[in-house]
Coordinates of C-alpha atoms and ligand atoms in Angstrom, one line a residue:
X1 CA 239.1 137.2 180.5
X2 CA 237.0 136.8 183.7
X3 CA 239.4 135.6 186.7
X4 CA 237.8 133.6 189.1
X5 CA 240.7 133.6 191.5
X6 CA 238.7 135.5 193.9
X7 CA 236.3 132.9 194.8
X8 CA 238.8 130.3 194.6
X9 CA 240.1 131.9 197.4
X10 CA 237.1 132.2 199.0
X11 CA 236.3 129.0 199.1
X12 CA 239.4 127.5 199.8
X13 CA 238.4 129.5 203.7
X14 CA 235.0 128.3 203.9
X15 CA 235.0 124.0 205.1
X16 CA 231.3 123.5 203.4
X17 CA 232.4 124.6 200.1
X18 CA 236.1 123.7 200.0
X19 CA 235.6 120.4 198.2
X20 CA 234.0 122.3 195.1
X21 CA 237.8 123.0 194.7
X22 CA 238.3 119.6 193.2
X23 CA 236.3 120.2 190.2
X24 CA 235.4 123.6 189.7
X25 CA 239.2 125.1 188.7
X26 CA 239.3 123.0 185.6
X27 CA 236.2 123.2 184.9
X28 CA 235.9 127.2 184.8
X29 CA 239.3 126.3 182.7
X30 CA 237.8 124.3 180.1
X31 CA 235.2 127.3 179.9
X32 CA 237.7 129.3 179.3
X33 CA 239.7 128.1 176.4
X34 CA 236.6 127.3 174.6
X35 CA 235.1 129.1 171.7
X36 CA 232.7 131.9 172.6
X37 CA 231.4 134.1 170.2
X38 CA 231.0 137.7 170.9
X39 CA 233.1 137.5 174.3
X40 CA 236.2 139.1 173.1
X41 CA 234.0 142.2 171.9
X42 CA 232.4 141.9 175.5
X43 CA 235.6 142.1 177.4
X44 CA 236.7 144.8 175.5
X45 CA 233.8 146.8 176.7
X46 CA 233.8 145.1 180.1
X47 CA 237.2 146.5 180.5
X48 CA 236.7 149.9 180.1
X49 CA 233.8 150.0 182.7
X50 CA 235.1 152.1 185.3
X51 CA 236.0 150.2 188.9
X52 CA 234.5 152.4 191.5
X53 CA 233.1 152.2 194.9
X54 CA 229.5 154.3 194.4
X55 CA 228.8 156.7 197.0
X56 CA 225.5 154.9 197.5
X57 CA 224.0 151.6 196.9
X58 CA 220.4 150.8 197.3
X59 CA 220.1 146.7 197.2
X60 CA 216.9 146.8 199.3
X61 CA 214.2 148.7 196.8
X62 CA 215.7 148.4 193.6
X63 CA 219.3 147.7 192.5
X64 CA 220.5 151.7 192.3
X65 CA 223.9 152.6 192.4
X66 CA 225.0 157.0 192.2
X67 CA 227.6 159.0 193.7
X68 CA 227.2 161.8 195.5
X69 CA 228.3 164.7 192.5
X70 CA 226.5 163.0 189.7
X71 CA 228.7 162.1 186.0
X72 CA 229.4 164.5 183.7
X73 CA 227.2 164.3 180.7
X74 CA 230.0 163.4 178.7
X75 CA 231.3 160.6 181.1
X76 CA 227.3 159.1 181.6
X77 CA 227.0 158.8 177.8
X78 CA 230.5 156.9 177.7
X79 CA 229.1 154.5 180.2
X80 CA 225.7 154.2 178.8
X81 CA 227.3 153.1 175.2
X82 CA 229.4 150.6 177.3
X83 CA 226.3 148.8 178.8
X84 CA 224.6 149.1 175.3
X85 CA 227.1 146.6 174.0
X86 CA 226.0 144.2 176.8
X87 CA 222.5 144.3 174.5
X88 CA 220.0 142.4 175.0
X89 CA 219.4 143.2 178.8
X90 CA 217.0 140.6 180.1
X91 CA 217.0 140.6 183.5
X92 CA 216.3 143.7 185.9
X93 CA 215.8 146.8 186.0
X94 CA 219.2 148.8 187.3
X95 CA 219.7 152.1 187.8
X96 CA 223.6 153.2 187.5
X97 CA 224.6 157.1 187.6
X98 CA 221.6 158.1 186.8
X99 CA 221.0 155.4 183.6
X100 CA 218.5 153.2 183.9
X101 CA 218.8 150.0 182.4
X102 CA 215.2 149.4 181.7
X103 CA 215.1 145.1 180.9
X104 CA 212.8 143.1 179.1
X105 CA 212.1 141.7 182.7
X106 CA 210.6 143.7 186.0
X107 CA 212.7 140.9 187.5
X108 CA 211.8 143.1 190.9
X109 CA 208.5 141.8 190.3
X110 CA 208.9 138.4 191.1
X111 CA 211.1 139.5 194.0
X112 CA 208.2 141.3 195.3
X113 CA 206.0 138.4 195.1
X114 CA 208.5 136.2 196.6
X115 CA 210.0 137.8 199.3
X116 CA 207.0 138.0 202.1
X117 CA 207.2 134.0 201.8
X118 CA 211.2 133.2 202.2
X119 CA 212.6 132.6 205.1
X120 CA 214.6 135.6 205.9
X121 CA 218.0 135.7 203.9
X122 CA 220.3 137.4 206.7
X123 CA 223.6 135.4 207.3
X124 CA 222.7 133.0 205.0
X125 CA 224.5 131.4 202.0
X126 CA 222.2 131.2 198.8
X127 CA 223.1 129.8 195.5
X128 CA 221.1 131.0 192.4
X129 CA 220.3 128.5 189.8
X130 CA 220.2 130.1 186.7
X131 CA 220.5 133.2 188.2
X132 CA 220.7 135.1 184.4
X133 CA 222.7 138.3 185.2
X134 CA 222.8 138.2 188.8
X135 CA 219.7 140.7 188.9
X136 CA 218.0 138.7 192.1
X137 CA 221.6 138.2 193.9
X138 CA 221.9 141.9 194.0
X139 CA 218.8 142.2 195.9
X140 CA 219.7 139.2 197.9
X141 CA 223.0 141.3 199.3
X142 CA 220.0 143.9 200.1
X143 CA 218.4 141.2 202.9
X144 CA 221.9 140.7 203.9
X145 CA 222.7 137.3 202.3
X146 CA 225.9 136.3 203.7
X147 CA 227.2 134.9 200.4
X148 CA 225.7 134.9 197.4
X149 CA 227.0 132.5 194.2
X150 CA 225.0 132.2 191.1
X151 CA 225.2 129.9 188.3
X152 CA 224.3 130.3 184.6
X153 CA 226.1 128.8 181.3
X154 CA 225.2 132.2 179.5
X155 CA 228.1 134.1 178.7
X156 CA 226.4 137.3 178.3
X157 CA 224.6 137.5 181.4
X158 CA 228.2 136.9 182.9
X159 CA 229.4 139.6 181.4
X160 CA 226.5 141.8 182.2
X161 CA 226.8 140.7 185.6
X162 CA 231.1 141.8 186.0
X163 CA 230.2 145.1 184.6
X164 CA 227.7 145.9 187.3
X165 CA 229.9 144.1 189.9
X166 CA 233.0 146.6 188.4
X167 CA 230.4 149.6 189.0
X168 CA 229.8 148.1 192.5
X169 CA 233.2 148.3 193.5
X170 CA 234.3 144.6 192.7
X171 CA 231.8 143.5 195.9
X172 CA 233.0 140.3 196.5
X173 CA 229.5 138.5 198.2
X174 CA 228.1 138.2 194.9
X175 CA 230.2 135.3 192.1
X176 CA 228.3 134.4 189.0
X177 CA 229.5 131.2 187.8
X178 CA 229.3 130.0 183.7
X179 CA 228.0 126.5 184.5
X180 CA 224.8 124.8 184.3
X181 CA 223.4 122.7 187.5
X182 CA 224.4 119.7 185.8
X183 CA 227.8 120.7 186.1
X184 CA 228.0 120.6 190.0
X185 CA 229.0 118.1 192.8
X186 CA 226.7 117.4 195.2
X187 CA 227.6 120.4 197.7
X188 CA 224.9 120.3 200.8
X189 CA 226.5 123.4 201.3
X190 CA 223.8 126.5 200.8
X191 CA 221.1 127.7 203.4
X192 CA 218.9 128.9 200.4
X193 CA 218.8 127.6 197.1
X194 CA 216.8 129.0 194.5
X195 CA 215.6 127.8 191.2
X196 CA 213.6 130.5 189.1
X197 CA 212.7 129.8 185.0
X198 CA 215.0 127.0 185.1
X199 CA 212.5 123.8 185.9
X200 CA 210.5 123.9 182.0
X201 CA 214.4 124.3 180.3
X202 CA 215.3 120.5 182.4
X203 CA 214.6 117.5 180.0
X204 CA 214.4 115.5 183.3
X205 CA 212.5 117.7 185.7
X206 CA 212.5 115.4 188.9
X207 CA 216.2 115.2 188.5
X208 CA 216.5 118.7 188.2
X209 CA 214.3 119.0 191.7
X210 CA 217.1 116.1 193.1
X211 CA 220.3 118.3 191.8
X212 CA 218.8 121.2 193.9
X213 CA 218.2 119.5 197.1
X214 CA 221.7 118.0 196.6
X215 CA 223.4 121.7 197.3
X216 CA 221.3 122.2 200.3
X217 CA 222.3 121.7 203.8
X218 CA 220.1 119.8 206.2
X219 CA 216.6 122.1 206.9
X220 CA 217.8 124.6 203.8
X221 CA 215.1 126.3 201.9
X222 CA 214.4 125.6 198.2
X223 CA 212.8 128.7 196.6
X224 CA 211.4 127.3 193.2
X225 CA 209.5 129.3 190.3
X226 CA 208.8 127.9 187.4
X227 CA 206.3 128.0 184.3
X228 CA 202.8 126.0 185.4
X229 CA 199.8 125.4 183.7
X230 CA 196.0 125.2 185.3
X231 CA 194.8 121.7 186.8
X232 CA 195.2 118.9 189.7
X233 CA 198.2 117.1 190.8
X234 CA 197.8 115.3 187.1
X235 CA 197.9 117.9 184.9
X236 CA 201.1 118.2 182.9
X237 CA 201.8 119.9 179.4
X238 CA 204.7 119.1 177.5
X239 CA 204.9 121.2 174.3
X240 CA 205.3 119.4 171.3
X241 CA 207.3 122.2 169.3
X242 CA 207.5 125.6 170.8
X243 CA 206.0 127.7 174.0
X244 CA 206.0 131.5 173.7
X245 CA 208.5 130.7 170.4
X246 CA 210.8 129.3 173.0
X247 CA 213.2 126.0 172.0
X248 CA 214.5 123.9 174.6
X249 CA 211.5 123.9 176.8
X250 CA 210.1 120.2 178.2
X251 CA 207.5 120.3 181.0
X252 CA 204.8 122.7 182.7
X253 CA 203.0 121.1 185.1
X254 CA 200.4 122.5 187.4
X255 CA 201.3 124.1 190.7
X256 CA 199.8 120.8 192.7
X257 CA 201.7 118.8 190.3
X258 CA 204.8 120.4 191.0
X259 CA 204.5 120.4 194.9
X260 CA 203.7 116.0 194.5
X261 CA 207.1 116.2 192.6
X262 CA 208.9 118.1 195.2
X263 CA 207.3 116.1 198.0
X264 CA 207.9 112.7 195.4
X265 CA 211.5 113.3 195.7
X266 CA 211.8 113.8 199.5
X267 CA 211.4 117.4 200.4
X268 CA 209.0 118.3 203.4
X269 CA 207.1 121.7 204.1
X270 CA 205.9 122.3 200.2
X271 CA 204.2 125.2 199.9
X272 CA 202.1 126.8 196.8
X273 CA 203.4 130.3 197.9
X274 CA 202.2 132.6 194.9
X275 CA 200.6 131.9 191.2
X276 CA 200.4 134.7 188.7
X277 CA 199.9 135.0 184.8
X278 CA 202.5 136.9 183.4
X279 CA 201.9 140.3 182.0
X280 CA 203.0 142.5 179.5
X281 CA 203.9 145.1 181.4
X282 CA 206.2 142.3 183.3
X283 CA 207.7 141.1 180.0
X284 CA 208.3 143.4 176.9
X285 CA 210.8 144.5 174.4
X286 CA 212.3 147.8 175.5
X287 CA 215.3 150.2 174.8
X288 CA 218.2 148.0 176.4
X289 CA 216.0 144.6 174.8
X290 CA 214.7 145.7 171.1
X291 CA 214.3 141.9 170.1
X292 CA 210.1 140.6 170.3
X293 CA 209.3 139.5 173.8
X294 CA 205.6 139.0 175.5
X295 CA 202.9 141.0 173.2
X296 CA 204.1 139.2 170.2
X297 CA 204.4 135.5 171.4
X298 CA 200.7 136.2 172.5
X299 CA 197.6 135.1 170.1
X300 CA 196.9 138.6 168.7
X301 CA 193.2 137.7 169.4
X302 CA 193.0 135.8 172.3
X303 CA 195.6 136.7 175.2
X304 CA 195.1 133.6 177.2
X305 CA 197.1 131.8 174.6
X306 CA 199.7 131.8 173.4
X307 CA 200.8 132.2 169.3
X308 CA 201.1 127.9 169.4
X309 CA 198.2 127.8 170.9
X310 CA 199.2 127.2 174.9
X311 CA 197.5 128.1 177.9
X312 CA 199.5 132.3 178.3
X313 CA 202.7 131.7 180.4
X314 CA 201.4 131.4 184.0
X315 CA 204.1 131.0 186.6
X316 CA 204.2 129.8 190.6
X317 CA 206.2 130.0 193.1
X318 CA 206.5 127.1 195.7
X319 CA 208.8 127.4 198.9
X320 CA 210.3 123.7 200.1
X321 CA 212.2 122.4 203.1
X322 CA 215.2 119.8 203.0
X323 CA 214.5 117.5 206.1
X324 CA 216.8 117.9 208.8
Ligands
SAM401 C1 214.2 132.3 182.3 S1 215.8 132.6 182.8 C2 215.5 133.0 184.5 C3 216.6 133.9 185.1 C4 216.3 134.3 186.6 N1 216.5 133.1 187.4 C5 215.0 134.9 186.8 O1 214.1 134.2 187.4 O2 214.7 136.0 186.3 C6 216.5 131.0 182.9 C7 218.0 130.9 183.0 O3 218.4 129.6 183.2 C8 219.6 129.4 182.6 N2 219.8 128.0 182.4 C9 219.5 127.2 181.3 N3 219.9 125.9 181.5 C10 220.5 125.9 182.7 C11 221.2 124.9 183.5 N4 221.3 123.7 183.0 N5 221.7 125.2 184.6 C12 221.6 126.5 185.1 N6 221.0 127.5 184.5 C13 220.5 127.2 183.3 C14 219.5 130.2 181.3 O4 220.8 130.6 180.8 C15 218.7 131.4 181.8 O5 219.5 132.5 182.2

């Protein structure tokens, strides 16, 4: 069972984010005494990670924990067998004693492409919509993020993020939350809010781009990435059926579309930071994800669409200012 008694108390300390105390304990409760499939078999394994303090962490370059006089072979394959029951690792890559956890995602691509643009993250509070496992958080701790809280109603990438929290040494500036943004009070509370591959799953889009500004202070930073399509401030696809074999998915507008929406809806300072089509070498199936990913949801004879038919996922990145 995860305890979130930790960042209970940690809020209870901070003035900004005390009030979340008036929702958030039964809430995490009613999480908890609901049904969720394989999370007994998790915890098991979640347990048995061993708690340690690493001899040295690299958040900055990579997320790469190793101590000093490196596991016994034994001991590394006991571990490694551990994080395989976390399978299917999405979001990374990590590197721990000398394992690396090679993810469908090179989520430290986007990073990359993001980070020039941000405005720097030291001392600052960040919340993480739909952070998956926690991957980006880690390397937010690297820039020196004050406090980092993520939020995601997936239970795996909950547990995926404890286990490398255990490995960590129970760091304590990192919480993953299982809630979706829906879930939250309006908290003007974070310096930094970001919002990546969480936009085309939101049947309501603009009042998805509302919820975020809502948990920003006056002049925070919304960091938003999201799926786009090609074409002028009109341009707008919402898939019929299915995009990349994706469910759930609503609407892909074009970058310029999203930045009127952003701007429609009362943020200042929109920028069109970074567009890229996604590769697979950014996106594939790999030891630690064996299920398809990219090169099969792909037209097998025309890569710029995708097997439905869509323009290839293309994705932007667009950096936004609350007003003061
Ligand atoms: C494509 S992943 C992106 C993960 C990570 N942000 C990244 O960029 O690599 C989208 C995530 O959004 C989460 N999600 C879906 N609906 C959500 C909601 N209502 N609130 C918060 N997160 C949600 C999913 O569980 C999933 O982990």
């Amino acid at each position: 069972m995860i305890n979130f008694a930790n960042f209970y108390t940690l809020i209870s300390q901070d003035t900004i984010l005390q009030p979340w105390l008036n929702t958030l304990p039964q809430q995490l409760t009613d999480w908890q005494n609901a049904e969720h499939g394989d999370i007994e078999r998790w915890t098991k394994a979640l347990k048995k990670i061993p708690e340690g303090c690493a001899d040295n962490i690299d958040l900055k370059t990579s997320v790469t924990l190793s101590n000093n006089t490196p596991l016994a072979d034994g001991q590394r394959k006991k571990l490694e067998n551990l994080l395989q029951a976390f399978h299917p690792w999405r979001k990374g890559p990590f590197t721990v004693h000398d394992i690396h956890i090679d993810t469908e995602w090179r989520s430290d691509w986007k990073w990359d492409r993001l980070l020039p643009h941000i405005t720097p993250l030291k001392n600052r509070s960040v919340l993480d919509v739909g952070c998956g496992n926690g991957y980006h958080m880690w390397r937010m701790l690297g820039e020196e993020a004050r406090l980092c809280v993520g939020i995601d109603p997936s239970h795996l990438f909950l547990i995926q993020f404890e286990a490398i929290r255990k490995l960590m040494g129970n760091d304590q500036r990192a919480h993953l939350l299982p809630l979706g943004i829906e879930q939250l009070p309006e908290l003007n509370a974070f310096d930094t809010v970001f919002s990546m591959g969480v936009l085309y799953h939101r049947r309501s889009p603009l009042d998805h781009l509302i919820q975020l500004k809502n948990q920003l202070v006056a002049g925070g930073e919304l960091v938003l990435e999201t799926l786009v399509i090609d074409g002028d401030e009109n341009a707008v696809l919402m898939p019929v059926d299915r995009y990349a074999q994706m469910r759930n998915v609503y609407f892909f507008p074009s970058a310029r579309a999203l930045k009127v929406w952003l701007e429609s809806v009362g943020f200042v300072d929109v920028k069109i930071v970074d567009e890229c089509v996604t590769t697979t070498g950014e996106q594939r199936s790999t030891e630690w994800m064996k299920h398809n990913s990219l090169p099969e949801y792909l037209d097998p004879n025309d890569s710029t669409k995708t097997i439905e038919g869509h323009p290839a996922p293309k994705r932007a990145i667009l950096i936004a200012k609350k007003p003061d």
